[in-house]
C-alpha positions as a LaTeX table, in Angstrom:
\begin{tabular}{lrrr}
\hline
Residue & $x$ (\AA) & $y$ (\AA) & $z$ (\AA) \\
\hline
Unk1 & 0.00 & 0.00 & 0.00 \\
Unk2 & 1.51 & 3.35 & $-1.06$ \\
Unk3 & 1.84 & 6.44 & 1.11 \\
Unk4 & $-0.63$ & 8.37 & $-1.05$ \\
Unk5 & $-3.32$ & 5.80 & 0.02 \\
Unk6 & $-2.71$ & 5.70 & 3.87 \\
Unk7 & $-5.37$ & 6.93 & 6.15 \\
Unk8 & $-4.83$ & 8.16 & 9.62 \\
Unk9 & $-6.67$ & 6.86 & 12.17 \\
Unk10 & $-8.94$ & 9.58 & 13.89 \\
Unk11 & $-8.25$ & 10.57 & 16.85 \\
Unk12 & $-10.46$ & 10.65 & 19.96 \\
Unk13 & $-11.84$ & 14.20 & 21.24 \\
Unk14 & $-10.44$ & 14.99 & 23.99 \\
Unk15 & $-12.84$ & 14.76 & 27.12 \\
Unk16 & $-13.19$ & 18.05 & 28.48 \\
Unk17 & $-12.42$ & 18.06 & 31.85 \\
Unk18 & $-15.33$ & 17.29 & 34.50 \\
Unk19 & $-16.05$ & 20.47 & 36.90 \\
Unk20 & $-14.61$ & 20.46 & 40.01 \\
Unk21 & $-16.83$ & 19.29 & 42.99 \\
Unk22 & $-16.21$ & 20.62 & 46.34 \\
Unk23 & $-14.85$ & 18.29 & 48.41 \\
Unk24 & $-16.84$ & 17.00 & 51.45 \\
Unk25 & $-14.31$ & 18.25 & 53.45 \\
Unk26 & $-14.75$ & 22.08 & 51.89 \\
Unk27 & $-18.54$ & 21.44 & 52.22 \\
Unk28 & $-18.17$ & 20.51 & 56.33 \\
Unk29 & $-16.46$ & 23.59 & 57.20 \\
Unk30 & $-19.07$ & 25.65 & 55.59 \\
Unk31 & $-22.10$ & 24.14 & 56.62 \\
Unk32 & $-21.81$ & 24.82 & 60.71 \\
Unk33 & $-20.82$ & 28.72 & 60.03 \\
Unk34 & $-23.99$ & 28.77 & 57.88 \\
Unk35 & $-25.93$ & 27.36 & 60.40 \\
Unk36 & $-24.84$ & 29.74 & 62.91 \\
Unk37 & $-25.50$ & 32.67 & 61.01 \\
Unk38 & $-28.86$ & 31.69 & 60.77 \\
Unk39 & $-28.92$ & 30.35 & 63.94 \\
Unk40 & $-28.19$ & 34.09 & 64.67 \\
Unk41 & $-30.83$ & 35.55 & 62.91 \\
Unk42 & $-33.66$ & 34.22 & 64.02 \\
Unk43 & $-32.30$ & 35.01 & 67.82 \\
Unk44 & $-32.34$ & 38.71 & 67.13 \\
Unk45 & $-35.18$ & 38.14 & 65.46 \\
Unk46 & $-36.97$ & 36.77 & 68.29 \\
Unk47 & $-35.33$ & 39.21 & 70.58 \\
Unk48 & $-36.66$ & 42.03 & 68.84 \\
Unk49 & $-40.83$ & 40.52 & 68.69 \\
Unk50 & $-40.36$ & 39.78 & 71.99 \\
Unk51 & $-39.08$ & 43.69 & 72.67 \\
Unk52 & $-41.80$ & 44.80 & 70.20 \\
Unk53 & $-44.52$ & 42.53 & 71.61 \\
Unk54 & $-44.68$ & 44.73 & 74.88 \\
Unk55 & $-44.75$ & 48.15 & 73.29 \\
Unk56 & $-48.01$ & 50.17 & 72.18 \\
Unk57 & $-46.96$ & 50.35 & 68.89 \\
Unk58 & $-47.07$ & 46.11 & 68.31 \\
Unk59 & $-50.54$ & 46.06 & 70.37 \\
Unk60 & $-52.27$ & 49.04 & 67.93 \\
Unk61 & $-50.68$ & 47.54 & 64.70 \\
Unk62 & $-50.85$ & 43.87 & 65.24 \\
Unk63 & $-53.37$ & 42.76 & 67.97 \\
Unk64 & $-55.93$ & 45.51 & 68.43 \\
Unk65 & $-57.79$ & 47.24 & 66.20 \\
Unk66 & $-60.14$ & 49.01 & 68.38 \\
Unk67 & $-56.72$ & 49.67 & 70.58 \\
Unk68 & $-55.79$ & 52.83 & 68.39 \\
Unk69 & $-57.34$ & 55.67 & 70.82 \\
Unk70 & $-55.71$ & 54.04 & 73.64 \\
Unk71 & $-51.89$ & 54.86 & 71.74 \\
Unk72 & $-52.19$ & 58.56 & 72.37 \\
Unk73 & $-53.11$ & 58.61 & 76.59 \\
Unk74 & $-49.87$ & 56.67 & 76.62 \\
Unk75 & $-48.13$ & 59.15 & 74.73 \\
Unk76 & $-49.23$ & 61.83 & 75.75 \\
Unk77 & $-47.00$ & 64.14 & 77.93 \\
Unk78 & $-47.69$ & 64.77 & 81.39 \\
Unk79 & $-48.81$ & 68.06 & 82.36 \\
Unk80 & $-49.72$ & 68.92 & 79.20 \\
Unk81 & $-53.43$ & 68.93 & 77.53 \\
Unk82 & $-54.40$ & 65.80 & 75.55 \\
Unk83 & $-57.27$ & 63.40 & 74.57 \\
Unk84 & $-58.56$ & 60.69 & 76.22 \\
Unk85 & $-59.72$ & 57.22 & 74.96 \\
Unk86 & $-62.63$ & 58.51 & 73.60 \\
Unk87 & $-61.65$ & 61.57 & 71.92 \\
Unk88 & $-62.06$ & 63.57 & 74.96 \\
Unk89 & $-60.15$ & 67.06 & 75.57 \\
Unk90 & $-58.51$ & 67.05 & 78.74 \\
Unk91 & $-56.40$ & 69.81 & 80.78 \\
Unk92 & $-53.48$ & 67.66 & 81.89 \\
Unk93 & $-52.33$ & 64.31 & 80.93 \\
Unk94 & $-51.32$ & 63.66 & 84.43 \\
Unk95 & $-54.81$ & 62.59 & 84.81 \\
Unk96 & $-54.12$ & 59.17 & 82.55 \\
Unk97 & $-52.03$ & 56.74 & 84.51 \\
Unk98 & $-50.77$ & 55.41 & 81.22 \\
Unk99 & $-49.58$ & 59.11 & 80.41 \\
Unk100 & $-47.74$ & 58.92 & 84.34 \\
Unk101 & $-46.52$ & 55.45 & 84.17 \\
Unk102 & $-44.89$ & 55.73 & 80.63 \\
Unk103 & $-42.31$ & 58.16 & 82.06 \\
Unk104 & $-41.21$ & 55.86 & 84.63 \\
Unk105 & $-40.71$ & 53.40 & 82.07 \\
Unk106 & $-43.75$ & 51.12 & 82.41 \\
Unk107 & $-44.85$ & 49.82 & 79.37 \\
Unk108 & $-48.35$ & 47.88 & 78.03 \\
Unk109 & $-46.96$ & 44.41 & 79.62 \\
Unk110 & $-46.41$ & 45.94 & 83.11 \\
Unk111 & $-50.05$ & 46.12 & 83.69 \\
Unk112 & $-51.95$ & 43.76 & 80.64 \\
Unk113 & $-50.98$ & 40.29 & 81.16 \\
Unk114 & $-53.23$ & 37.95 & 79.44 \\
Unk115 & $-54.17$ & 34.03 & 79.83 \\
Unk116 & $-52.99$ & 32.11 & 77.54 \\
Unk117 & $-56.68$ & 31.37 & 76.82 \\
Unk118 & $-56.96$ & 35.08 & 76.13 \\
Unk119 & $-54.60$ & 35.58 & 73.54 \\
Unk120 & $-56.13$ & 32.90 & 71.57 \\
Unk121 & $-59.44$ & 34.14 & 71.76 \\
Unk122 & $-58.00$ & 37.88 & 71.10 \\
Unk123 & $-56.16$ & 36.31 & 68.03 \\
Unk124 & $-59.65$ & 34.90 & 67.11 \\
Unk125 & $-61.48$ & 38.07 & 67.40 \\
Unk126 & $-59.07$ & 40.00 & 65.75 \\
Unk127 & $-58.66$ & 37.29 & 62.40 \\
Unk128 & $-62.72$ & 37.61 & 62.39 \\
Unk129 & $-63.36$ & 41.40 & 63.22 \\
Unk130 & $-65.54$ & 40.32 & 66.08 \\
Unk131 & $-64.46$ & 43.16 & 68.58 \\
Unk132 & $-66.29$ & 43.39 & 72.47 \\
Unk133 & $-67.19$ & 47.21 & 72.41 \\
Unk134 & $-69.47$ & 49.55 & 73.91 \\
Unk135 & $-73.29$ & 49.75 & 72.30 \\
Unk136 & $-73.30$ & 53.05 & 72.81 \\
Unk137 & $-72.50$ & 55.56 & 69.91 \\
Unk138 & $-69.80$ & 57.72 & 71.65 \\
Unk139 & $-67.65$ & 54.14 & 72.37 \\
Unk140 & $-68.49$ & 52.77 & 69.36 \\
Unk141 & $-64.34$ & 50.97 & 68.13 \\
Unk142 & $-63.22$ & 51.10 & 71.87 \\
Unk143 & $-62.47$ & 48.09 & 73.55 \\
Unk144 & $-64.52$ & 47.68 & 76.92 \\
Unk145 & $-62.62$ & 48.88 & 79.77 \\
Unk146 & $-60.93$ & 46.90 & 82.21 \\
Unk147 & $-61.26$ & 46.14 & 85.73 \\
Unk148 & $-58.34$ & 45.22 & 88.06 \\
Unk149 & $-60.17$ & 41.85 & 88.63 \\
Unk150 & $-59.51$ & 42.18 & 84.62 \\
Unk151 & $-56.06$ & 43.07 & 85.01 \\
Unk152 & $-55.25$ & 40.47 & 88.11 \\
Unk153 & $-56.61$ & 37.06 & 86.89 \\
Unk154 & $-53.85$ & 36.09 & 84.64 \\
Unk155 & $-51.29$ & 37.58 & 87.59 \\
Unk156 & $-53.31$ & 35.21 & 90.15 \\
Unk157 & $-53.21$ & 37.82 & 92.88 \\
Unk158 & $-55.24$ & 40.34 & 94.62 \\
Unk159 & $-56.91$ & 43.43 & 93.39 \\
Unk160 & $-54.66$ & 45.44 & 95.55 \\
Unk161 & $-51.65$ & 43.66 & 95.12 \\
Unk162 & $-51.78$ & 44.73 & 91.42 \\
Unk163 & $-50.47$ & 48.87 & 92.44 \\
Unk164 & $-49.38$ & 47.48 & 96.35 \\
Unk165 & $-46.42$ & 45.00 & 94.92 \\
Unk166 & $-42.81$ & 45.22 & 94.24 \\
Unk167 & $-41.79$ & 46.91 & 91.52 \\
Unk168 & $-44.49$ & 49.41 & 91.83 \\
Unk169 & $-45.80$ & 50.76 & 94.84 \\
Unk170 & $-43.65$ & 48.48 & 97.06 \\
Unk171 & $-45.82$ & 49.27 & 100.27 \\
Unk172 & $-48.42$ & 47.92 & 102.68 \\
Unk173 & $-52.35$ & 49.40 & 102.88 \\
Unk174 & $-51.32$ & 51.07 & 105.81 \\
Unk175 & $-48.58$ & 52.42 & 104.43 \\
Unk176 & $-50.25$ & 53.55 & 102.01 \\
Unk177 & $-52.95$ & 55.73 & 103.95 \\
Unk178 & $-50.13$ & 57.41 & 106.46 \\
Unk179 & $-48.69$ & 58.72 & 102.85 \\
Unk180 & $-51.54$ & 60.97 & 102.89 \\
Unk181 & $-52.48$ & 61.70 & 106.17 \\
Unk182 & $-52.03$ & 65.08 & 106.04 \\
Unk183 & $-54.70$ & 65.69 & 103.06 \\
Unk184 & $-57.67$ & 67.26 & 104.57 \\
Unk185 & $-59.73$ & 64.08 & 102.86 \\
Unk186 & $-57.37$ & 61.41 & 103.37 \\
Unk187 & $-57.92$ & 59.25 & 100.03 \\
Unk188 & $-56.82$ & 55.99 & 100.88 \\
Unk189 & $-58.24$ & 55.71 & 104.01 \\
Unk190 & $-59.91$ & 52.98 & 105.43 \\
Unk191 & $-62.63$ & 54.62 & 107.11 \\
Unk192 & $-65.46$ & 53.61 & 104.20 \\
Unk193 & $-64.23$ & 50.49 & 103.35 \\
Unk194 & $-60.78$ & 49.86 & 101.14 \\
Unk195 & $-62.25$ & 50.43 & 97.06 \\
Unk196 & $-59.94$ & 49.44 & 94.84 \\
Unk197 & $-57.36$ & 51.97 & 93.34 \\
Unk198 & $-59.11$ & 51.42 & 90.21 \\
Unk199 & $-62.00$ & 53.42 & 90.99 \\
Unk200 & $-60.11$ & 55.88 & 91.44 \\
Unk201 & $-56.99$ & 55.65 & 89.26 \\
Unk202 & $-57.75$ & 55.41 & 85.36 \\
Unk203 & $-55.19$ & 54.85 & 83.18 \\
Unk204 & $-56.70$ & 55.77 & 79.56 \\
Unk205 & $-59.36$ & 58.54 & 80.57 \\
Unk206 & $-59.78$ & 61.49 & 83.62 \\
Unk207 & $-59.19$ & 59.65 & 87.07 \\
Unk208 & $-61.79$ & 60.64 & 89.23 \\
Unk209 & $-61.60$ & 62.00 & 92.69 \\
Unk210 & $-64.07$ & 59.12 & 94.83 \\
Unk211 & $-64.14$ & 61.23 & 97.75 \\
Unk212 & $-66.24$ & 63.47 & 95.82 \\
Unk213 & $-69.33$ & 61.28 & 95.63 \\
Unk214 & $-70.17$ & 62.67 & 99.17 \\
Unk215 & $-67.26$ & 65.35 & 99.96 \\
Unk216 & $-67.32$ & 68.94 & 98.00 \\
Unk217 & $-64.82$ & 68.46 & 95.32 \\
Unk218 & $-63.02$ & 71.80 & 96.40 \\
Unk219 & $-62.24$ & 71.00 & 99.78 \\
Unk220 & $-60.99$ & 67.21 & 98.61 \\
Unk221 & $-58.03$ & 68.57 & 97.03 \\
Unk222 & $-58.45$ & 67.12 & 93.85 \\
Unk223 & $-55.57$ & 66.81 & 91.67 \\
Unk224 & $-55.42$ & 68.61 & 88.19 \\
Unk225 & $-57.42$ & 67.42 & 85.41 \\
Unk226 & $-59.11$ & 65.09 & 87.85 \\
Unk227 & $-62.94$ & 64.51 & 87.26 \\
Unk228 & $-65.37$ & 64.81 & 90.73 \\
Unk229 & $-67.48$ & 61.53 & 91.03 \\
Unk230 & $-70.22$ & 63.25 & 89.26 \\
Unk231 & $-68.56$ & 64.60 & 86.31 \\
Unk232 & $-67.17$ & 60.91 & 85.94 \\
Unk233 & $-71.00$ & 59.88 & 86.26 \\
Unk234 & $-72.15$ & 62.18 & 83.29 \\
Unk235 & $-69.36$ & 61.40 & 81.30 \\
Unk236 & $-69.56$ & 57.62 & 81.25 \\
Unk237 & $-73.81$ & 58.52 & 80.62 \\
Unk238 & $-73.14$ & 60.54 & 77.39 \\
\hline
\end{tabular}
């Protein structure tokens, strides 16, 4: 066979070269620090809720709907004039024990702690619009207000241990009463019985002076703002 007539045998492609893989050993270093990061996010993540879950601003925006009027008595500046839960105009915000409280640092959690039965029925009520209000026109979108028996059944304590406990007003009932001995109607005397500070205290509207109810309201030395028992009556009939 001549040289003219030789063929050359083809040659084979050449296989391109397979991708490198990352080596299990490359792949266990990274998998632990990528953990951790996210590890690390949801922490602050849940740090943060749990910060957010006990300010105003989470109960108005997430939870309560018919919670928005209650937002400004806690903002509101004591001393100064400001609105009450129902849209009232009032002299001094001093009146609102939210208003007082909030610049000593209390926030919604220091006073509302629910059952665990009551946050699932508030998360109910809230997913199906089916808020408890007032029938009346003039607290028509405002949640009903709450008694200390309310505010004390998920605590499991007293009525008067809600105001009377540590971290509040760390004192006894008798403690309590010598603090104003010297008012010419001594409030929190025990003389007609021991009310609960409640009915006198409020802490989203005008707190009103109980004395009043029998006692002329300018001889009770009534604080500013305060409402006499029968101002309180008229308001709460409009």
């Amino acid at each position: 066979m001549s040289e003219d007539n030789k063929t050359e045998a083809p040659q084979e492609a050449p296989q391109e070269k397979a991708e490198a893989k990352p080596s299990r050993k490359r792949m266990g270093r990274k998998g632990p620090i990528t953990l951790g990061v996210v590890a690390a996010v949801v922490v602050v993540a849940a740090i943060g809720l749990f910060v957010w879950h006990e300010q105003p601003s989470f109960c108005s925006a997430i939870c309560h709907t018919p919670m928005d009027p209650y937002l400004p008595t806690y903002e509101a500046e004591p001393g100064q004039p400001a609105v009450d839960k129902w849209g009232n105009a009032i002299p001094d915000a001093s009146a609102m024990m939210a208003a007082t409280h909030r610049v000593e640092d209390a926030d919604c959690m220091d006073c509302h702690v629910p059952t665990l039965g009551e946050q699932v029925s508030e998360g109910i009520s809230w997913v199906s619009g089916n808020y408890e209000v007032y029938d009346t026109a003039s607290y028509k979108g405002v949640m009903m207000e709450r008694n200390l028996a309310d505010l004390t059944e998920a605590r499991g304590i007293a009525n008067e241990e809600f105001c009377l406990r540590s971290g509040c007003h760390d004192m006894t009932r008798e403690e309590l009463e010598a603090s104003t001995a010297d008012l010419a109607f001594n409030p929190h005397s025990t003389k007609h019985g021991t009310p609960d500070c409640g009915t006198c205290h409020k802490a989203h509207r005008q707190s009103v002076m109980y004395c009043t109810k029998c006692h002329d309201g300018a001889a009770a030395n009534m604080p500013e703002g305060w409402l006499t028992f029968q101002e309180a009556e008229a308001l709460e009939a409009a």
